[in-house]
Amino acid sequence: MISATRLEAASAAVAVLSNRTEVTEWSRRYFGPWWAASAVEASAVCADPVVVATVDPTEYAELTLQVHDGRRTDEVEYARHRMLVARDGEDIIAASPDEEIAYRRTASTGRLELSGSGVAELAPAAARLARETIRGQLLRDGWAVLHASAAVRPEDGATLLAFGGKGAGKTTTALLLASAGWRLLANDRVLVRPTGERDVEVVPWPSAAALGLGLVDSLGWGAAARGHLKEGGSFHPTQHETVTAALLAGDFTPLWEDGKRRERKVQVWPDQFPALFGVELAAGGRAAGLLFPRVEADGSPDIVHGDQTLGLGEDDFMSGATEDRYPDVFELAGGVDGGGRPSARDAVSARLAKLPHLRVRVTHDVPAGVAALRKAAEVI
């Protein structure tokens, strides 16, 4: 029996079909809180681009043989795995031997097929490509991708966007606003486009959220996270086992990868924000102000005076260079850069430049941080 999930975001849509319900349920869970994700009858899927994910080792082996059948292949890294890409007429075919997944994309029909040996590998791969299909449609339709977190004021849709490089405090800022009654729209990036005469429309870019153990503790979520695990629950499968062990032990000391200054974090499914932590999610909003946070462990949360402007670099707009985990090997964006056309980025930047810009100092002192962000929100 074939199951199906349909996803919609702004003007884009894609259907995920599979011979295993676990695959389509993964997409429905992952995107449902932020994008309109719903179960549909497979027979009703006709007009949308489709991602067909089939658990079938024989089909995987046959397609993999086609990739190696004397064709010229390019080797790329995709989702941190080696992938071999080739052409079969108009189709793009590929094989990822580490994951035991093979791919075929037919541009004329909008059909992207995946075959694999296991559900655990195929489900996230199908969801990833469904998201890339949506992104490709939106990029071609004049959207851009900002490297920002976002929170929405529920009464009017006003959206505060938080910018900054890795570790600047984007996620912390959005979650502090969410704890003050705002709704979380994104923790790391958003899709944006100019609309009307002066507005910038904002929609989520669904992804698992990476939260440091210290942040989870300071937000008062530690007991809920630990209780969830003790009752047999889990977080996103990308979460490292040492983080799970620390949560179970009630230890919120930051964990670092050996030899690296990269923190291992709690990996939260989107639907776990409302279910576990009482944080409501937003499906869209209207840009109303820009925040430029800076985490200072020993400082006091407050607005910091000084000029700050939005640029067009890696720290503000995403680009093909910053999307190298998922290069567009299946040409889903039709040649448009992963962050949007330059004209789209320029138009968005010009409109955002006219909005209030505030630098804010944030810490894990939740009451003080909330107070500072409420003060910042008063200007929008």
XYZ file of C-alpha atoms in Angstrom:
380
model
C 0.000 0.000 0.000
C 1.301 3.449 -0.933
C 0.963 6.298 1.602
C 1.331 9.987 0.843
C 1.986 13.301 2.598
C 1.444 16.656 0.912
C 3.485 19.696 1.949
C 2.659 23.329 1.212
C 4.696 26.451 1.948
C 3.586 29.787 0.513
C 3.061 29.137 -3.220
C 5.027 25.866 -3.327
C 3.904 22.279 -2.835
C 5.306 18.750 -3.041
C 3.972 15.276 -2.281
C 5.987 12.499 -0.621
C 4.917 8.952 -1.504
C 6.265 5.694 -0.133
C 5.540 2.006 0.260
C 6.305 2.463 3.983
C 4.155 4.699 6.159
C 7.140 5.497 8.379
C 8.650 7.504 5.517
C 5.622 9.703 4.888
C 4.940 10.054 8.619
C 8.507 11.355 9.106
C 7.844 14.163 6.593
C 4.469 14.927 8.117
C 5.979 15.196 11.588
C 9.023 17.161 10.519
C 7.173 19.784 8.485
C 3.680 19.726 9.933
C 4.043 22.352 12.658
C 5.530 24.960 10.281
C 4.443 23.979 6.784
C 0.984 22.692 5.923
C 1.617 18.938 6.002
C -1.242 16.499 5.690
C -1.878 12.875 4.851
C -3.561 12.456 1.461
C -4.640 9.577 -0.725
C -1.803 8.545 -3.004
C -4.251 8.249 -5.878
C -5.117 11.946 -5.479
C -1.533 13.101 -6.100
C -1.282 14.273 -9.676
C -0.295 17.908 -10.272
C 2.417 18.483 -7.667
C 6.107 17.615 -7.947
C 6.562 14.287 -6.166
C 9.254 12.581 -4.132
C 8.750 8.808 -4.293
C 10.726 6.908 -1.655
C 10.664 3.122 -1.995
C 12.163 0.675 0.479
C 13.347 -1.995 -1.960
C 16.926 -3.367 -1.884
C 16.567 -4.840 -5.380
C 15.461 -1.541 -6.903
C 18.304 0.206 -5.081
C 20.833 -2.269 -6.488
C 19.503 -1.943 -10.057
C 19.624 1.859 -10.050
C 23.068 1.854 -8.468
C 24.295 -0.387 -11.302
C 23.000 2.166 -13.810
C 25.056 4.885 -12.135
C 28.178 2.740 -12.544
C 27.322 1.489 -16.043
C 30.185 3.175 -17.885
C 28.774 6.653 -17.389
C 30.786 9.706 -16.468
C 30.213 10.320 -12.763
C 30.884 13.240 -10.477
C 31.616 12.606 -6.826
C 30.128 15.074 -4.342
C 29.520 15.171 -0.614
C 25.808 15.278 0.114
C 24.395 15.278 3.642
C 27.899 14.347 4.847
C 27.969 11.216 2.692
C 29.730 10.392 -0.567
C 27.413 10.531 -3.580
C 28.111 9.606 -7.210
C 26.072 11.569 -9.764
C 25.552 10.760 -13.448
C 23.219 11.418 -16.391
C 20.824 8.984 -18.017
C 19.365 10.911 -20.936
C 17.408 13.814 -19.434
C 17.441 12.197 -16.001
C 19.913 12.784 -13.209
C 20.777 9.573 -11.392
C 22.867 9.155 -8.268
C 23.949 6.647 -5.653
C 24.984 7.077 -2.030
C 26.703 3.796 -1.092
C 27.170 4.680 2.581
C 23.420 5.177 3.047
C 22.443 2.543 0.461
C 20.181 5.001 -1.356
C 19.907 5.533 -5.117
C 18.164 8.443 -6.829
C 16.560 9.355 -10.146
C 15.195 12.795 -10.993
C 13.181 13.471 -14.141
C 12.960 17.232 -14.666
C 10.129 17.133 -17.236
C 7.735 15.413 -14.816
C 8.971 16.894 -11.522
C 9.405 13.353 -10.215
C 12.272 12.444 -7.884
C 12.614 8.760 -6.966
C 14.642 7.300 -4.127
C 15.249 3.615 -3.529
C 16.908 2.286 -0.436
C 17.478 -0.705 1.775
C 16.298 0.737 5.084
C 13.583 3.017 6.436
C 15.943 4.747 8.877
C 18.048 6.127 6.035
C 15.290 6.651 3.475
C 12.842 8.627 5.656
C 15.131 11.616 6.383
C 16.501 11.527 2.831
C 12.986 11.822 1.392
C 12.135 14.672 3.765
C 15.370 16.465 2.901
C 14.620 16.331 -0.819
C 10.998 17.342 -0.301
C 12.284 20.433 1.512
C 14.784 21.114 -1.275
C 11.978 20.769 -3.825
C 9.914 23.379 -1.968
C 12.931 25.642 -1.679
C 13.673 25.322 -5.389
C 10.140 26.398 -6.281
C 10.273 29.375 -3.921
C 13.706 30.525 -5.063
C 12.511 30.533 -8.660
C 9.442 32.466 -7.503
C 11.494 35.328 -6.050
C 12.118 34.227 -2.465
C 15.457 34.382 -0.650
C 16.874 32.582 2.384
C 18.050 34.569 5.389
C 20.409 33.199 8.018
C 18.300 34.327 10.957
C 16.071 33.148 13.756
C 12.588 34.613 14.025
C 9.732 35.044 16.472
C 6.251 36.371 15.724
C 3.966 38.523 17.843
C 0.704 36.559 17.642
C -1.711 39.485 17.758
C -0.456 41.164 14.567
C 2.127 38.929 12.881
C 4.980 41.384 13.508
C 8.211 39.418 13.253
C 11.583 40.091 14.852
C 14.533 38.633 12.961
C 17.756 37.903 14.858
C 21.011 37.927 12.868
C 24.580 36.978 13.592
C 27.245 34.379 13.038
C 27.527 31.029 14.758
C 27.188 31.421 18.522
C 25.915 35.002 18.350
C 22.694 34.112 20.163
C 20.113 33.884 17.380
C 18.409 30.804 18.799
C 18.607 32.110 22.361
C 16.951 35.372 21.278
C 14.086 33.638 19.476
C 13.435 31.282 22.380
C 13.499 34.096 24.931
C 10.870 35.899 22.868
C 8.880 32.666 22.664
C 8.997 32.335 26.438
C 7.472 35.839 26.599
C 4.406 34.820 24.602
C 5.705 35.252 21.059
C 5.614 32.323 18.632
C 8.722 30.646 17.290
C 8.984 30.868 13.511
C 12.548 29.686 12.978
C 15.686 28.966 14.941
C 18.320 29.354 12.223
C 16.976 30.475 8.832
C 13.853 31.815 7.146
C 12.417 32.231 3.663
C 11.594 35.832 2.757
C 10.257 37.849 -0.162
C 9.108 41.431 -0.783
C 5.335 41.763 -0.785
C 3.100 44.791 -1.267
C 4.750 48.190 -1.355
C 7.084 47.857 1.596
C 6.599 44.581 3.506
C 8.791 41.491 3.701
C 6.867 38.242 4.087
C 8.508 35.581 6.256
C 7.848 31.833 6.326
C 9.686 29.102 8.242
C 12.512 26.916 7.047
C 11.754 23.727 9.022
C 14.654 21.971 10.685
C 15.546 20.268 13.923
C 16.708 22.844 16.469
C 20.085 22.464 18.176
C 19.909 23.741 21.760
C 22.861 23.809 24.134
C 22.409 21.981 27.417
C 22.960 25.205 29.343
C 20.233 26.964 27.371
C 17.796 24.102 27.951
C 18.490 24.315 31.665
C 18.202 28.106 31.907
C 14.888 28.095 30.044
C 13.561 25.685 32.655
C 13.118 22.866 30.159
C 15.516 20.386 31.733
C 12.898 18.512 33.761
C 10.607 18.151 30.754
C 13.450 16.894 28.545
C 14.625 14.420 31.162
C 11.103 13.227 31.895
C 10.463 12.704 28.188
C 13.502 10.436 27.924
C 12.763 8.548 31.145
C 9.294 7.763 29.812
C 10.810 6.154 26.728
C 10.687 9.178 24.435
C 13.481 10.417 22.215
C 14.748 13.503 20.452
C 15.823 13.860 16.839
C 18.098 10.929 15.847
C 20.992 13.296 15.060
C 21.384 13.887 18.816
C 24.637 12.453 20.145
C 24.329 9.680 22.725
C 26.395 11.655 25.243
C 23.776 14.429 25.191
C 21.022 11.900 25.864
C 23.044 10.464 28.756
C 23.616 13.945 30.213
C 19.895 14.763 30.062
C 19.031 11.512 31.803
C 21.592 12.295 34.506
C 20.316 15.850 34.929
C 23.753 17.211 33.985
C 23.551 20.402 31.901
C 27.273 21.093 31.640
C 28.099 21.901 27.986
C 29.551 18.975 26.041
C 32.251 19.525 23.437
C 33.446 17.282 20.633
C 36.944 15.903 21.170
C 39.540 18.254 19.775
C 36.940 20.742 18.552
C 35.208 23.808 19.889
C 31.885 22.510 18.678
C 29.203 21.922 21.246
C 27.077 18.809 21.227
C 23.480 19.904 21.636
C 19.965 18.693 22.248
C 18.326 18.086 18.857
C 14.651 19.013 19.082
C 11.962 17.973 16.598
C 9.782 20.955 15.580
C 6.658 19.391 17.105
C 8.438 18.962 20.442
C 8.496 22.709 21.060
C 4.759 22.908 21.805
C 4.393 19.355 23.091
C 7.286 19.367 25.585
C 8.178 22.985 26.196
C 4.949 24.905 25.673
C 6.389 27.021 22.853
C 3.845 27.755 20.136
C 5.010 27.832 16.526
C 4.176 30.361 13.807
C 3.539 29.509 10.161
C 4.348 32.980 8.857
C 4.772 36.639 9.640
C 5.782 40.112 8.470
C 9.263 41.487 9.166
C 9.017 44.367 11.643
C 12.468 44.714 13.179
C 16.018 43.375 13.177
C 17.958 42.271 16.225
C 21.697 41.709 16.376
C 22.311 39.710 19.571
C 25.591 39.111 21.290
C 25.947 36.524 24.018
C 27.916 37.762 27.016
C 27.936 35.325 29.895
C 28.999 37.964 32.428
C 27.000 40.885 31.034
C 23.536 42.169 31.785
C 20.847 41.707 29.105
C 19.983 45.050 27.549
C 19.814 47.071 24.356
C 23.351 48.055 23.289
C 23.671 51.432 21.629
C 25.604 51.669 18.388
C 25.044 51.320 14.669
C 24.374 47.935 13.149
C 23.362 47.253 9.565
C 22.374 44.240 7.540
C 24.924 43.195 4.937
C 24.845 40.740 2.089
C 27.477 38.327 3.386
C 27.379 34.786 4.677
C 26.238 35.880 8.115
C 23.009 37.383 6.772
C 21.917 35.689 3.549
C 22.448 32.025 2.873
C 24.243 31.150 -0.360
C 25.361 28.158 -2.347
C 28.675 28.357 -0.519
C 26.987 28.005 2.869
C 24.720 25.194 1.637
C 27.435 22.755 0.730
C 25.900 20.037 2.910
C 23.111 19.821 0.333
C 24.473 20.905 -3.069
C 21.725 21.149 -5.681
C 22.831 18.041 -7.560
C 19.282 17.385 -8.803
C 18.922 20.928 -10.165
C 15.769 21.570 -8.154
C 16.382 25.322 -8.065
C 16.885 25.612 -11.812
C 20.268 27.268 -11.447
C 19.191 29.810 -8.819
C 21.685 30.213 -5.970
C 20.685 28.494 -2.721
C 20.087 31.835 -1.037
C 17.984 33.336 -3.827
C 18.574 35.468 -6.892
C 20.721 38.589 -6.352
C 17.707 40.722 -7.306
C 15.603 39.054 -4.595
C 18.310 39.489 -1.974
C 18.803 43.132 -2.934
C 15.067 43.870 -2.750
C 14.723 42.194 0.642
C 17.826 43.918 1.984
C 16.577 47.343 0.871
C 13.281 46.861 2.677
C 14.834 45.425 5.820
C 17.232 48.382 5.939
C 14.256 50.660 6.600
C 13.144 48.705 9.683
C 14.381 49.308 13.245
C 17.805 47.778 13.914
C 18.792 47.023 17.507
C 21.869 45.464 19.056
C 21.028 43.452 22.150
C 23.101 41.762 24.814
C 21.704 38.372 25.845
C 22.588 35.822 28.509
C 20.925 32.763 29.966
C 19.342 34.967 32.627
C 15.840 34.366 31.312
C 13.842 37.018 33.230
C 16.378 39.742 32.459
C 16.689 38.605 28.851
C 12.934 38.626 28.359
C 12.731 42.113 29.852
C 15.429 43.401 27.479
C 13.731 41.888 24.440
C 10.336 43.255 25.466
C 11.986 46.658 25.633
C 13.395 46.124 22.136
C 10.000 45.010 20.813
C 8.418 48.270 21.909
C 10.067 50.104 19.020
C 8.479 48.009 16.257
